[in-house]
Amino acid sequence: MERRIAAILAADMVGFSRLIELDENGTLIRQKEHRVELIEPTIQKRNGRVIKLTGDGFIAEFASVVEALQTAVHLQKELTTREASRSEDRRTVYRMAIHLGDIVEDDGDIYGDGVNIAARLEGLAPPGGIVVSGTAHDLIKSQVEVDYVPLGDKRLKNIATPVRVLQVVELGTKPSRRIKKRVFLPFFAAVICALAVVGWLWPSPGLERVDPSEMALELPLEPSIAVLPFKMRGGRAEEDWVADAITESIIATLSLSPDMTVISYSTVSGYSGEEMNASDAARELGVRYILTGSVLPSGDSYRVTAELANMVDGKQVWSLQKDSPANDLLAVQDNIARRIFEELSISLTVGETARSWIEAIGGFENYVKMINGRSEFQKFSPEGHAKAERIWGDIYRDNPDQAFVNHLIGYLYWQKPILGISTDPISDRETAMNYANRALEIEEFGEGYTLAALLTLAQGSYSETIALADKAVALSPGSADVNSLAGQVKLVSGQTLEGLELLERGMRLEPDYPEWLPDPINMARMELGKYDEAKTLANQVLASNPKDVRAKRDAAAVLVAVAVFEGDMEEARRQMENLLELFPGANSDWAARERSGFKNQDFTSKYIDALIQAGLPDT
């Protein structure tokens, strides 16, 4: 393995899964044309090389950070020209990021913080834009004819130290206007045609950043939001109830999410009639996001506007505007509430997968039920299973012929033996496979194939499992769930490196990723000798407050094993004490059951032996 400093360019296609749904063949053909005719030749011309393709993007390495930025600027300009003739909602657009950092090369692939930070930074770039880290910017300075807008220090997921970030803008320009962001949601096409969705890509001049340490209440780990009372503009006091009704409807809808903290209507209604400063409201209520809005009467119609701000970053996230007849006001407030719910799901919790799930599950109401059941299911406890069974069972009774619903029921039967609540594990696995097959008979989709892959893995058929996982990723390359689960089964089936790449991609695609995900990532990292990365993620899990009952004990076990692998037995024994405190029932039999089924038994045995050396009790 070779360690060195390099400039890393990470790029990702915006809305790839949506484009695939609209026109799969056309999207893939254009993506390949851009890569072969433009991206790869440009990178080679500037002495770079493409290290890996990530399904909807790529990672490239350069010896010079200046050449990396010159490449990114050229690519974004040329891509804009090449896509100009296409309708805006079907254009191929990339986000790009550049970081200068330490990397490790092994068998032609590269790893390390340099790659991880570049990949995380890419998500901060606007569509069609570029961001650079502070370390990269310090070397570039004025050597490339562009300007920079400081975005401040950003905390990136799984990166311990905040990273200084700057946005690249055209020379001589300073961002001071809104840029349109087009969004397509099939289920709400009629509504969205009338919406102007606006993304703010830099701090708003009138928006004050709020330091979480200044908040009256501790900032929740999950996304938190307060909807301030909407204002009725235009002097018609008798219609104030309209604005109040819209406010209450939005809060009630957002409260349906299991993944958000939403301040109640009774609390925010106290701000009614006040010109409350959004920053002060965030400080008083202890929330990251503030939604404000207004209603303007005009004859027999109303114009409703809403704006969402991230108060911790001091940035306007997006805004919308909707005109509607007065006799359709109930539908307007319902549509606005649902629109906000969906955007928060996409931006803050589930990720882009939410767009396809809404349509696949049969509409908004079923989507809300599905994610509530998913939240319970991912607790991996008998109580959570029972609640998920009730919620998903309700959806199935009304939609027995929907593919996505059948695959959810299949997961319930798959989970029962894992939780030890099955009276007949063989029969439950067969039933789960029947539901998976039924789902795929109705419609082929990635999530259905990942369930089939998990069930096939339980039968010990590694080659068939890998084939099913590959099919799942091919069908749904932009799905966080598909990438994560396909990565897990590939890891267990002996494809450790490929599995890790998919697992880490799944983590990147889902902002609030599931709590089971760090454990297989850390198993893969340990097997590949990436001990520092495994320790970092394990410590992040231990510092969190997970609902999954397995998360902390698995993270503690990782720290025990890594300490043994590194030869620090004193630290290993200390971490073992922590593990036994978290999970008094831990013993060698438990460890063997937890890691059973792995094809690479050499590493599995090494891992279990490490726990035993550190003091894990025998059976």
PDB file of C-alpha atoms in Angstrom, residues 128-368:
ATOM      1  CA  GLY A 128     -24.015  22.379 -11.618  1.00  0.00           C
ATOM      2  CA  GLY A 129     -21.633  23.895  -9.093  1.00  0.00           C
ATOM      3  CA  ILE A 130     -18.313  23.240  -7.358  1.00  0.00           C
ATOM      4  CA  VAL A 131     -17.087  23.494  -3.775  1.00  0.00           C
ATOM      5  CA  VAL A 132     -13.534  23.183  -2.484  1.00  0.00           C
ATOM      6  CA  SER A 133     -12.137  22.481   0.947  1.00  0.00           C
ATOM      7  CA  GLY A 134     -10.063  25.076   2.762  1.00  0.00           C
ATOM      8  CA  THR A 135      -6.880  23.035   2.334  1.00  0.00           C
ATOM      9  CA  ALA A 136      -7.420  22.891  -1.433  1.00  0.00           C
ATOM     10  CA  HIS A 137      -8.286  26.614  -1.638  1.00  0.00           C
ATOM     11  CA  ASP A 138      -5.146  27.634   0.260  1.00  0.00           C
ATOM     12  CA  LEU A 139      -3.001  26.141  -2.496  1.00  0.00           C
ATOM     13  CA  ILE A 140      -5.121  27.274  -5.459  1.00  0.00           C
ATOM     14  CA  LYS A 141      -5.541  30.904  -4.387  1.00  0.00           C
ATOM     15  CA  SER A 142      -5.623  32.989  -7.624  1.00  0.00           C
ATOM     16  CA  GLN A 143      -4.123  30.420  -9.974  1.00  0.00           C
ATOM     17  CA  VAL A 144      -7.550  29.620 -11.471  1.00  0.00           C
ATOM     18  CA  GLU A 145      -9.730  32.463 -12.768  1.00  0.00           C
ATOM     19  CA  VAL A 146     -12.694  32.013 -10.450  1.00  0.00           C
ATOM     20  CA  ASP A 147     -14.059  33.617  -7.294  1.00  0.00           C
ATOM     21  CA  TYR A 148     -14.944  31.928  -4.011  1.00  0.00           C
ATOM     22  CA  VAL A 149     -17.793  32.355  -1.558  1.00  0.00           C
ATOM     23  CA  PRO A 150     -16.946  31.163   1.986  1.00  0.00           C
ATOM     24  CA  LEU A 151     -19.573  28.767   3.358  1.00  0.00           C
ATOM     25  CA  GLY A 152     -17.951  28.443   6.769  1.00  0.00           C
ATOM     26  CA  ASP A 153     -16.830  25.384   8.707  1.00  0.00           C
ATOM     27  CA  LYS A 154     -19.007  22.350   8.022  1.00  0.00           C
ATOM     28  CA  ARG A 155     -19.381  19.195  10.051  1.00  0.00           C
ATOM     29  CA  LEU A 156     -19.383  16.257   7.655  1.00  0.00           C
ATOM     30  CA  LYS A 157     -20.866  12.881   8.543  1.00  0.00           C
ATOM     31  CA  ASN A 158     -18.215  10.446   9.849  1.00  0.00           C
ATOM     32  CA  ILE A 159     -15.532  13.184   9.753  1.00  0.00           C
ATOM     33  CA  ALA A 160     -14.451  14.190  13.262  1.00  0.00           C
ATOM     34  CA  THR A 161     -13.045  17.671  12.509  1.00  0.00           C
ATOM     35  CA  PRO A 162     -15.114  20.458  10.856  1.00  0.00           C
ATOM     36  CA  VAL A 163     -13.998  21.269   7.303  1.00  0.00           C
ATOM     37  CA  ARG A 164     -13.739  24.803   5.908  1.00  0.00           C
ATOM     38  CA  VAL A 165     -15.724  24.977   2.662  1.00  0.00           C
ATOM     39  CA  LEU A 166     -15.820  27.508  -0.167  1.00  0.00           C
ATOM     40  CA  GLN A 167     -18.144  27.629  -3.168  1.00  0.00           C
ATOM     41  CA  VAL A 168     -16.594  28.312  -6.576  1.00  0.00           C
ATOM     42  CA  VAL A 169     -18.345  31.065  -8.560  1.00  0.00           C
ATOM     43  CA  GLU A 170     -17.648  32.825 -11.835  1.00  0.00           C
ATOM     44  CA  LEU A 171     -14.895  35.438 -11.700  1.00  0.00           C
ATOM     45  CA  GLY A 172     -16.188  38.885 -10.744  1.00  0.00           C
ATOM     46  CA  THR A 173     -19.582  37.680  -9.547  1.00  0.00           C
ATOM     47  CA  LYS A 174     -20.942  37.546  -6.046  1.00  0.00           C
ATOM     48  CA  PRO A 175     -23.988  35.376  -5.330  1.00  0.00           C
ATOM     49  CA  SER A 176     -26.915  37.575  -4.409  1.00  0.00           C
ATOM     50  CA  ARG A 177     -29.907  36.057  -6.108  1.00  0.00           C
ATOM     51  CA  ARG A 178     -31.984  32.921  -5.915  1.00  0.00           C
ATOM     52  CA  ILE A 179     -31.409  30.099  -8.363  1.00  0.00           C
ATOM     53  CA  LYS A 180     -34.308  27.926  -9.460  1.00  0.00           C
ATOM     54  CA  LYS A 181     -34.253  24.305  -8.483  1.00  0.00           C
ATOM     55  CA  ARG A 182     -36.596  22.091 -10.478  1.00  0.00           C
ATOM     56  CA  VAL A 183     -38.156  19.134  -8.700  1.00  0.00           C
ATOM     57  CA  PHE A 184     -40.427  16.472 -10.199  1.00  0.00           C
ATOM     58  CA  LEU A 185     -42.732  14.341  -8.075  1.00  0.00           C
ATOM     59  CA  PRO A 186     -45.091  12.168 -10.126  1.00  0.00           C
ATOM     60  CA  PHE A 187     -47.717  11.909  -7.409  1.00  0.00           C
ATOM     61  CA  PHE A 188     -48.037  15.690  -7.099  1.00  0.00           C
ATOM     62  CA  ALA A 189     -47.367  16.727 -10.705  1.00  0.00           C
ATOM     63  CA  ALA A 190     -50.504  18.849 -10.917  1.00  0.00           C
ATOM     64  CA  VAL A 191     -49.601  20.750  -7.767  1.00  0.00           C
ATOM     65  CA  ILE A 192     -45.921  21.203  -8.529  1.00  0.00           C
ATOM     66  CA  CYS A 193     -46.574  22.727 -11.927  1.00  0.00           C
ATOM     67  CA  ALA A 194     -47.816  25.783 -10.012  1.00  0.00           C
ATOM     68  CA  LEU A 195     -45.003  25.830  -7.427  1.00  0.00           C
ATOM     69  CA  ALA A 196     -41.876  27.928  -7.711  1.00  0.00           C
ATOM     70  CA  VAL A 197     -39.307  25.988  -5.733  1.00  0.00           C
ATOM     71  CA  VAL A 198     -36.267  28.090  -4.922  1.00  0.00           C
ATOM     72  CA  GLY A 199     -32.946  26.878  -3.501  1.00  0.00           C
ATOM     73  CA  TRP A 200     -30.607  29.292  -1.674  1.00  0.00           C
ATOM     74  CA  LEU A 201     -27.010  28.268  -2.157  1.00  0.00           C
ATOM     75  CA  TRP A 202     -25.315  30.709   0.197  1.00  0.00           C
ATOM     76  CA  PRO A 203     -26.008  32.489   3.520  1.00  0.00           C
ATOM     77  CA  SER A 204     -28.872  34.960   3.268  1.00  0.00           C
ATOM     78  CA  PRO A 205     -27.808  38.542   4.110  1.00  0.00           C
ATOM     79  CA  GLY A 206     -30.776  39.013   6.466  1.00  0.00           C
ATOM     80  CA  LEU A 207     -30.507  35.665   8.211  1.00  0.00           C
ATOM     81  CA  GLU A 208     -28.537  35.430  11.430  1.00  0.00           C
ATOM     82  CA  ARG A 209     -26.790  32.164  12.246  1.00  0.00           C
ATOM     83  CA  VAL A 210     -27.704  30.638  15.596  1.00  0.00           C
ATOM     84  CA  ASP A 211     -25.080  28.908  17.740  1.00  0.00           C
ATOM     85  CA  PRO A 212     -26.633  25.763  19.296  1.00  0.00           C
ATOM     86  CA  SER A 213     -24.879  26.651  22.564  1.00  0.00           C
ATOM     87  CA  GLU A 214     -27.065  29.793  22.727  1.00  0.00           C
ATOM     88  CA  MET A 215     -30.312  27.821  22.528  1.00  0.00           C
ATOM     89  CA  ALA A 216     -32.571  27.612  25.545  1.00  0.00           C
ATOM     90  CA  LEU A 217     -33.047  23.877  24.924  1.00  0.00           C
ATOM     91  CA  GLU A 218     -30.540  21.277  23.724  1.00  0.00           C
ATOM     92  CA  LEU A 219     -30.638  20.885  19.941  1.00  0.00           C
ATOM     93  CA  PRO A 220     -32.057  17.414  19.087  1.00  0.00           C
ATOM     94  CA  LEU A 221     -29.873  15.003  17.128  1.00  0.00           C
ATOM     95  CA  GLU A 222     -32.664  14.375  14.612  1.00  0.00           C
ATOM     96  CA  PRO A 223     -33.946  17.159  12.313  1.00  0.00           C
ATOM     97  CA  SER A 224     -35.967  19.673  14.340  1.00  0.00           C
ATOM     98  CA  ILE A 225     -38.361  22.315  13.040  1.00  0.00           C
ATOM     99  CA  ALA A 226     -40.724  25.029  14.237  1.00  0.00           C
ATOM    100  CA  VAL A 227     -43.460  26.383  11.962  1.00  0.00           C
ATOM    101  CA  LEU A 228     -44.058  30.009  12.967  1.00  0.00           C
ATOM    102  CA  PRO A 229     -47.653  31.225  12.527  1.00  0.00           C
ATOM    103  CA  PHE A 230     -48.300  32.231   8.944  1.00  0.00           C
ATOM    104  CA  LYS A 231     -49.175  35.895   8.470  1.00  0.00           C
ATOM    105  CA  MET A 232     -52.287  37.180   6.736  1.00  0.00           C
ATOM    106  CA  ARG A 233     -51.196  40.091   4.537  1.00  0.00           C
ATOM    107  CA  GLY A 234     -53.507  42.726   3.055  1.00  0.00           C
ATOM    108  CA  GLY A 235     -55.457  44.036   6.059  1.00  0.00           C
ATOM    109  CA  ARG A 236     -58.392  41.585   6.069  1.00  0.00           C
ATOM    110  CA  ALA A 237     -58.422  40.697   9.774  1.00  0.00           C
ATOM    111  CA  GLU A 238     -61.606  38.641   9.434  1.00  0.00           C
ATOM    112  CA  GLU A 239     -59.594  36.143   7.387  1.00  0.00           C
ATOM    113  CA  ASP A 240     -56.802  35.571   9.920  1.00  0.00           C
ATOM    114  CA  TRP A 241     -58.226  32.084  10.471  1.00  0.00           C
ATOM    115  CA  VAL A 242     -56.974  31.125   6.991  1.00  0.00           C
ATOM    116  CA  ALA A 243     -53.321  31.638   7.926  1.00  0.00           C
ATOM    117  CA  ASP A 244     -53.841  29.874  11.262  1.00  0.00           C
ATOM    118  CA  ALA A 245     -55.465  26.898   9.533  1.00  0.00           C
ATOM    119  CA  ILE A 246     -52.548  26.530   7.131  1.00  0.00           C
ATOM    120  CA  THR A 247     -50.046  26.707  10.013  1.00  0.00           C
ATOM    121  CA  GLU A 248     -51.898  24.043  11.990  1.00  0.00           C
ATOM    122  CA  SER A 249     -52.230  21.762   8.942  1.00  0.00           C
ATOM    123  CA  ILE A 250     -48.490  21.930   8.199  1.00  0.00           C
ATOM    124  CA  ILE A 251     -47.561  21.138  11.806  1.00  0.00           C
ATOM    125  CA  ALA A 252     -50.015  18.229  11.950  1.00  0.00           C
ATOM    126  CA  THR A 253     -48.573  16.748   8.747  1.00  0.00           C
ATOM    127  CA  LEU A 254     -44.919  17.168   9.762  1.00  0.00           C
ATOM    128  CA  SER A 255     -45.712  15.541  13.108  1.00  0.00           C
ATOM    129  CA  LEU A 256     -46.511  12.333  11.229  1.00  0.00           C
ATOM    130  CA  SER A 257     -42.796  11.760  10.662  1.00  0.00           C
ATOM    131  CA  PRO A 258     -41.004   9.460  13.138  1.00  0.00           C
ATOM    132  CA  ASP A 259     -37.667  11.040  12.198  1.00  0.00           C
ATOM    133  CA  MET A 260     -38.304  14.709  13.015  1.00  0.00           C
ATOM    134  CA  THR A 261     -38.848  16.788  16.144  1.00  0.00           C
ATOM    135  CA  VAL A 262     -41.731  19.196  15.428  1.00  0.00           C
ATOM    136  CA  ILE A 263     -42.719  21.960  17.859  1.00  0.00           C
ATOM    137  CA  SER A 264     -46.432  21.725  18.654  1.00  0.00           C
ATOM    138  CA  TYR A 265     -49.040  24.154  17.384  1.00  0.00           C
ATOM    139  CA  SER A 266     -49.986  25.152  20.934  1.00  0.00           C
ATOM    140  CA  THR A 267     -46.407  26.301  21.531  1.00  0.00           C
ATOM    141  CA  VAL A 268     -45.838  28.250  18.315  1.00  0.00           C
ATOM    142  CA  SER A 269     -49.326  29.797  18.406  1.00  0.00           C
ATOM    143  CA  GLY A 270     -48.005  31.971  21.217  1.00  0.00           C
ATOM    144  CA  TYR A 271     -45.984  33.824  18.587  1.00  0.00           C
ATOM    145  CA  SER A 272     -49.102  34.731  16.605  1.00  0.00           C
ATOM    146  CA  GLY A 273     -49.412  38.438  15.929  1.00  0.00           C
ATOM    147  CA  GLU A 274     -45.723  39.065  16.653  1.00  0.00           C
ATOM    148  CA  GLU A 275     -43.093  39.900  14.075  1.00  0.00           C
ATOM    149  CA  MET A 276     -40.899  37.207  15.613  1.00  0.00           C
ATOM    150  CA  ASN A 277     -37.306  37.153  14.444  1.00  0.00           C
ATOM    151  CA  ALA A 278     -36.559  33.651  13.101  1.00  0.00           C
ATOM    152  CA  SER A 279     -33.193  33.544  14.865  1.00  0.00           C
ATOM    153  CA  ASP A 280     -34.756  34.418  18.221  1.00  0.00           C
ATOM    154  CA  ALA A 281     -37.430  31.760  17.693  1.00  0.00           C
ATOM    155  CA  ALA A 282     -34.768  29.136  16.970  1.00  0.00           C
ATOM    156  CA  ARG A 283     -32.906  30.114  20.155  1.00  0.00           C
ATOM    157  CA  GLU A 284     -36.034  29.986  22.317  1.00  0.00           C
ATOM    158  CA  LEU A 285     -37.397  26.745  20.875  1.00  0.00           C
ATOM    159  CA  GLY A 286     -34.098  24.885  20.357  1.00  0.00           C
ATOM    160  CA  VAL A 287     -34.626  23.930  16.696  1.00  0.00           C
ATOM    161  CA  ARG A 288     -32.431  23.845  13.597  1.00  0.00           C
ATOM    162  CA  TYR A 289     -35.112  24.713  11.012  1.00  0.00           C
ATOM    163  CA  ILE A 290     -37.673  27.518  10.972  1.00  0.00           C
ATOM    164  CA  LEU A 291     -40.561  27.622   8.489  1.00  0.00           C
ATOM    165  CA  THR A 292     -42.235  30.975   7.925  1.00  0.00           C
ATOM    166  CA  GLY A 293     -44.990  31.967   5.533  1.00  0.00           C
ATOM    167  CA  SER A 294     -47.751  34.347   4.565  1.00  0.00           C
ATOM    168  CA  VAL A 295     -51.163  34.422   2.895  1.00  0.00           C
ATOM    169  CA  LEU A 296     -52.120  37.278   0.571  1.00  0.00           C
ATOM    170  CA  PRO A 297     -55.824  37.594  -0.417  1.00  0.00           C
ATOM    171  CA  SER A 298     -56.540  38.865  -3.920  1.00  0.00           C
ATOM    172  CA  GLY A 299     -60.191  38.946  -4.991  1.00  0.00           C
ATOM    173  CA  ASP A 300     -61.478  35.366  -4.831  1.00  0.00           C
ATOM    174  CA  SER A 301     -58.044  33.770  -4.550  1.00  0.00           C
ATOM    175  CA  TYR A 302     -55.115  33.501  -2.167  1.00  0.00           C
ATOM    176  CA  ARG A 303     -51.368  33.527  -2.706  1.00  0.00           C
ATOM    177  CA  VAL A 304     -49.576  31.358  -0.141  1.00  0.00           C
ATOM    178  CA  THR A 305     -45.795  31.534   0.268  1.00  0.00           C
ATOM    179  CA  ALA A 306     -43.522  29.535   2.571  1.00  0.00           C
ATOM    180  CA  GLU A 307     -39.791  29.655   3.284  1.00  0.00           C
ATOM    181  CA  LEU A 308     -37.606  27.129   5.108  1.00  0.00           C
ATOM    182  CA  ALA A 309     -34.371  28.262   6.781  1.00  0.00           C
ATOM    183  CA  ASN A 310     -31.528  26.338   8.405  1.00  0.00           C
ATOM    184  CA  MET A 311     -30.808  28.608  11.357  1.00  0.00           C
ATOM    185  CA  VAL A 312     -27.620  26.857  12.433  1.00  0.00           C
ATOM    186  CA  ASP A 313     -26.063  27.386   8.987  1.00  0.00           C
ATOM    187  CA  GLY A 314     -27.733  30.758   8.477  1.00  0.00           C
ATOM    188  CA  LYS A 315     -29.022  29.678   5.065  1.00  0.00           C
ATOM    189  CA  GLN A 316     -32.348  29.821   3.314  1.00  0.00           C
ATOM    190  CA  VAL A 317     -32.995  26.256   2.144  1.00  0.00           C
ATOM    191  CA  TRP A 318     -35.908  26.760  -0.249  1.00  0.00           C
ATOM    192  CA  SER A 319     -39.205  28.574  -0.728  1.00  0.00           C
ATOM    193  CA  LEU A 320     -42.458  27.948  -2.542  1.00  0.00           C
ATOM    194  CA  GLN A 321     -45.419  29.948  -3.765  1.00  0.00           C
ATOM    195  CA  LYS A 322     -48.921  28.775  -4.633  1.00  0.00           C
ATOM    196  CA  ASP A 323     -51.967  30.635  -5.989  1.00  0.00           C
ATOM    197  CA  SER A 324     -55.388  29.065  -5.499  1.00  0.00           C
ATOM    198  CA  PRO A 325     -59.100  29.937  -5.512  1.00  0.00           C
ATOM    199  CA  ALA A 326     -60.577  30.607  -2.090  1.00  0.00           C
ATOM    200  CA  ASN A 327     -62.969  27.681  -2.469  1.00  0.00           C
ATOM    201  CA  ASP A 328     -59.984  25.335  -2.809  1.00  0.00           C
ATOM    202  CA  LEU A 329     -58.114  26.535   0.290  1.00  0.00           C
ATOM    203  CA  LEU A 330     -58.307  23.231   2.159  1.00  0.00           C
ATOM    204  CA  ALA A 331     -56.626  21.480  -0.742  1.00  0.00           C
ATOM    205  CA  VAL A 332     -53.977  24.215  -0.882  1.00  0.00           C
ATOM    206  CA  GLN A 333     -53.000  23.895   2.789  1.00  0.00           C
ATOM    207  CA  ASP A 334     -52.948  20.104   2.486  1.00  0.00           C
ATOM    208  CA  ASN A 335     -50.720  20.225  -0.599  1.00  0.00           C
ATOM    209  CA  ILE A 336     -48.303  22.680   0.996  1.00  0.00           C
ATOM    210  CA  ALA A 337     -48.044  20.553   4.133  1.00  0.00           C
ATOM    211  CA  ARG A 338     -47.370  17.412   2.097  1.00  0.00           C
ATOM    212  CA  ARG A 339     -44.868  19.213  -0.130  1.00  0.00           C
ATOM    213  CA  ILE A 340     -42.860  20.338   2.893  1.00  0.00           C
ATOM    214  CA  PHE A 341     -43.030  16.872   4.434  1.00  0.00           C
ATOM    215  CA  GLU A 342     -41.653  15.307   1.262  1.00  0.00           C
ATOM    216  CA  GLU A 343     -38.843  17.827   0.855  1.00  0.00           C
ATOM    217  CA  LEU A 344     -37.747  17.368   4.468  1.00  0.00           C
ATOM    218  CA  SER A 345     -37.812  13.587   4.022  1.00  0.00           C
ATOM    219  CA  ILE A 346     -35.587  13.918   0.961  1.00  0.00           C
ATOM    220  CA  SER A 347     -33.219  16.559   2.343  1.00  0.00           C
ATOM    221  CA  LEU A 348     -32.919  15.469   5.951  1.00  0.00           C
ATOM    222  CA  THR A 349     -33.907  11.842   6.562  1.00  0.00           C
ATOM    223  CA  VAL A 350     -34.586   9.198   3.901  1.00  0.00           C
ATOM    224  CA  GLY A 351     -32.875  10.909   0.939  1.00  0.00           C
ATOM    225  CA  GLU A 352     -33.761  10.852  -2.762  1.00  0.00           C
ATOM    226  CA  THR A 353     -35.258   7.361  -2.338  1.00  0.00           C
ATOM    227  CA  ALA A 354     -38.360   9.041  -0.914  1.00  0.00           C
ATOM    228  CA  ARG A 355     -39.402  10.212  -4.385  1.00  0.00           C
ATOM    229  CA  SER A 356     -39.752   6.703  -5.765  1.00  0.00           C
ATOM    230  CA  TRP A 357     -41.217   5.324  -2.540  1.00  0.00           C
ATOM    231  CA  ILE A 358     -44.146   7.752  -2.566  1.00  0.00           C
ATOM    232  CA  GLU A 359     -45.263   6.485  -5.958  1.00  0.00           C
ATOM    233  CA  ALA A 360     -44.389   2.836  -5.292  1.00  0.00           C
ATOM    234  CA  ILE A 361     -46.392   2.666  -2.065  1.00  0.00           C
ATOM    235  CA  GLY A 362     -49.501   4.247  -3.597  1.00  0.00           C
ATOM    236  CA  GLY A 363     -49.481   7.852  -2.438  1.00  0.00           C
ATOM    237  CA  PHE A 364     -48.729  10.159   0.449  1.00  0.00           C
ATOM    238  CA  GLU A 365     -50.875   8.536   3.154  1.00  0.00           C
ATOM    239  CA  ASN A 366     -49.343   5.113   2.572  1.00  0.00           C
ATOM    240  CA  TYR A 367     -45.863   6.654   2.440  1.00  0.00           C
ATOM    241  CA  VAL A 368     -46.351   8.168   5.904  1.00  0.00           C
TER     242      VAL A 368
END
